[in-house]
Amino acid sequence: MAKRVVIKIEEISKNHGNLSLSELSDLTGVRRATLSELTNGKRKRIEFSHIERIAEALKIEDIREIIDFIDSHERN
């Protein structure tokens, strides 16, 4: 079965006080449009620096809070 990588923006937002994409953008310096594309699965790439900025801003120690590896037929 094929696998794919997902960025868990919605889950991150919920786990950190229901942050809006605008608030997450302000905290991380990652453009809101980029966060939106990641949330909706429209972006196929993410910069390592984006992952680092999200982790740093939200004090995330485990990368699995940001990224997941799922069966390709599963939804985000």
Coordinates of N, CA and C in Angstrom, one line a residue:
M1 N 0.8 -1.2 0.0 CA 0.0 0.0 0.0 C 0.9 1.2 0.0
A2 N 0.5 2.2 -0.8 CA 1.3 3.4 -0.9 C 1.2 4.3 0.3
K3 N 2.2 5.0 0.7 CA 2.3 5.9 1.8 C 2.5 7.3 1.4
R4 N 2.1 8.3 2.2 CA 2.4 9.7 1.9 C 2.6 10.4 3.2
V5 N 3.3 11.5 3.1 CA 3.7 12.3 4.2 C 2.6 13.4 4.3
V6 N 2.1 13.7 5.5 CA 1.2 14.8 5.8 C 1.7 15.7 6.9
I7 N 1.4 17.0 6.7 CA 1.8 18.0 7.7 C 0.5 18.3 8.5
K8 N 0.6 18.1 9.8 CA -0.6 18.2 10.6 C -0.9 19.6 11.2
I9 N -1.1 20.5 10.3 CA -1.4 21.9 10.7 C -2.6 22.0 11.6
E10 N -3.7 21.4 11.2 CA -5.0 21.5 12.0 C -4.8 20.9 13.4
E11 N -4.1 19.8 13.5 CA -3.9 19.2 14.8 C -3.0 20.0 15.6
I12 N -1.9 20.6 15.0 CA -1.0 21.5 15.7 C -1.8 22.7 16.3
S13 N -2.6 23.3 15.4 CA -3.4 24.4 15.8 C -4.3 24.1 17.0
K14 N -5.0 23.0 16.9 CA -5.9 22.6 18.0 C -5.1 22.3 19.3
N15 N -4.0 21.6 19.2 CA -3.2 21.3 20.4 C -2.5 22.5 21.0
H16 N -2.5 23.6 20.4 CA -1.8 24.8 20.9 C -2.8 25.9 21.0
G17 N -4.0 25.6 21.6 CA -5.0 26.7 21.9 C -5.9 27.1 20.7
N18 N -6.1 26.2 19.8 CA -7.0 26.6 18.6 C -6.5 27.8 17.9
L19 N -5.2 27.8 17.6 CA -4.6 28.9 16.8 C -5.2 29.0 15.4
S20 N -5.5 30.2 15.0 CA -5.9 30.4 13.6 C -4.6 30.3 12.7
L21 N -4.8 30.2 11.4 CA -3.7 30.1 10.5 C -2.9 31.5 10.6
S22 N -3.6 32.6 10.8 CA -3.0 33.9 10.9 C -2.1 33.9 12.1
E23 N -2.6 33.4 13.2 CA -1.9 33.4 14.5 C -0.6 32.5 14.3
L24 N -0.8 31.4 13.7 CA 0.3 30.5 13.5 C 1.3 31.1 12.6
S25 N 0.9 31.8 11.6 CA 1.8 32.5 10.7 C 2.6 33.6 11.4
D26 N 1.9 34.3 12.3 CA 2.6 35.4 13.1 C 3.6 34.8 14.0
L27 N 3.3 33.7 14.6 CA 4.2 33.1 15.5 C 5.5 32.4 14.8
T28 N 5.2 31.9 13.6 CA 6.3 31.1 13.0 C 7.0 31.9 11.9
G29 N 6.4 32.9 11.3 CA 7.0 33.6 10.2 C 6.8 32.8 8.9
V30 N 5.9 31.8 8.9 CA 5.6 31.1 7.7 C 4.3 31.7 7.1
R31 N 4.4 32.0 5.8 CA 3.2 32.7 5.2 C 1.9 31.9 5.5
R32 N 0.8 32.7 5.7 CA -0.5 32.1 6.0 C -0.9 31.3 4.8
A33 N -0.6 31.7 3.6 CA -1.0 31.0 2.4 C -0.3 29.6 2.3
T34 N 0.9 29.6 2.7 CA 1.7 28.3 2.8 C 1.0 27.4 3.8
L35 N 0.7 27.9 5.0 CA 0.1 27.1 6.0 C -1.3 26.6 5.5
S36 N -2.0 27.4 4.8 CA -3.3 27.0 4.3 C -3.2 25.9 3.2
E37 N -2.2 26.0 2.4 CA -1.9 25.0 1.4 C -1.5 23.7 2.0
L38 N -0.7 23.7 3.1 CA -0.3 22.5 3.8 C -1.5 21.9 4.5
T39 N -2.4 22.7 5.1 CA -3.6 22.2 5.7 C -4.5 21.5 4.8
N40 N -4.6 22.0 3.6 CA -5.6 21.5 2.6 C -4.9 20.4 1.6
G41 N -3.7 20.1 1.9 CA -3.0 19.1 1.1 C -2.7 19.5 -0.3
K42 N -2.6 20.8 -0.5 CA -2.4 21.4 -1.9 C -0.9 21.6 -2.1
R43 N -0.1 21.6 -1.1 CA 1.3 21.8 -1.2 C 2.0 20.5 -1.1
K44 N 2.9 20.1 -2.0 CA 3.5 18.8 -2.1 C 4.9 18.9 -1.4
R45 N 5.4 20.1 -1.1 CA 6.7 20.2 -0.5 C 6.6 21.2 0.7
I46 N 7.5 20.9 1.6 CA 7.7 21.9 2.8 C 9.1 22.1 3.0
E47 N 9.5 23.3 3.3 CA 10.9 23.6 3.6 C 11.2 23.1 5.0
F48 N 12.4 22.6 5.2 CA 12.8 22.2 6.5 C 12.8 23.4 7.5
S49 N 13.1 24.6 7.0 CA 13.0 25.8 7.8 C 11.6 26.0 8.4
H50 N 10.6 25.7 7.6 CA 9.2 25.9 8.1 C 9.0 24.9 9.2
I51 N 9.4 23.7 9.1 CA 9.2 22.7 10.2 C 9.9 23.2 11.4
E52 N 11.2 23.7 11.2 CA 12.0 24.2 12.4 C 11.3 25.4 13.0
R53 N 10.7 26.3 12.2 CA 10.1 27.5 12.8 C 8.8 27.1 13.6
I54 N 8.0 26.2 13.0 CA 6.8 25.7 13.7 C 7.2 25.1 15.0
A55 N 8.2 24.2 15.0 CA 8.7 23.5 16.2 C 9.2 24.5 17.3
E56 N 10.0 25.4 16.8 CA 10.6 26.4 17.8 C 9.5 27.3 18.4
A57 N 8.6 27.8 17.5 CA 7.6 28.7 18.0 C 6.6 28.1 19.0
L58 N 6.3 26.8 18.8 CA 5.4 26.1 19.6 C 6.0 25.2 20.6
K59 N 7.3 25.2 20.7 CA 8.1 24.4 21.6 C 7.8 22.9 21.5
I60 N 7.8 22.5 20.2 CA 7.5 21.1 19.9 C 8.9 20.3 19.9
E61 N 8.9 19.3 20.6 CA 10.2 18.5 20.7 C 10.2 17.2 19.8
D62 N 9.0 16.8 19.5 CA 8.9 15.5 18.7 C 8.3 15.8 17.3
I63 N 9.1 15.6 16.3 CA 8.7 15.9 14.9 C 7.4 15.2 14.5
R64 N 7.0 14.1 15.2 CA 5.8 13.4 14.9 C 4.6 14.3 15.2
E65 N 4.7 15.3 16.0 CA 3.6 16.2 16.3 C 3.3 17.1 15.0
I66 N 4.3 17.2 14.1 CA 4.1 18.0 12.9 C 3.9 17.2 11.7
I67 N 4.6 16.1 11.6 CA 4.6 15.3 10.3 C 4.0 13.9 10.7
D68 N 3.3 13.3 9.7 CA 2.8 11.9 9.9 C 3.0 11.2 8.5
F69 N 3.0 9.9 8.6 CA 3.2 9.1 7.4 C 2.0 8.1 7.4
I70 N 1.1 8.3 6.4 CA -0.1 7.6 6.4 C -0.3 6.8 5.1
D71 N -1.3 5.9 5.1 CA -1.7 5.2 3.8 C -2.3 6.3 2.9
S72 N -1.9 6.2 1.6 CA -2.3 7.3 0.7 C -3.9 7.4 0.5
H73 N -4.6 6.3 0.9 CA -6.1 6.4 0.7 C -6.7 7.2 1.9
E74 N -6.0 7.4 3.0 CA -6.5 8.1 4.2 C -6.5 9.6 3.9
R75 N -7.5 10.2 4.5 CA -7.6 11.7 4.4 C -6.8 12.3 5.6
N76 N -6.4 13.6 5.5 CA -5.7 14.3 6.5 C -6.4 14.2 7.8

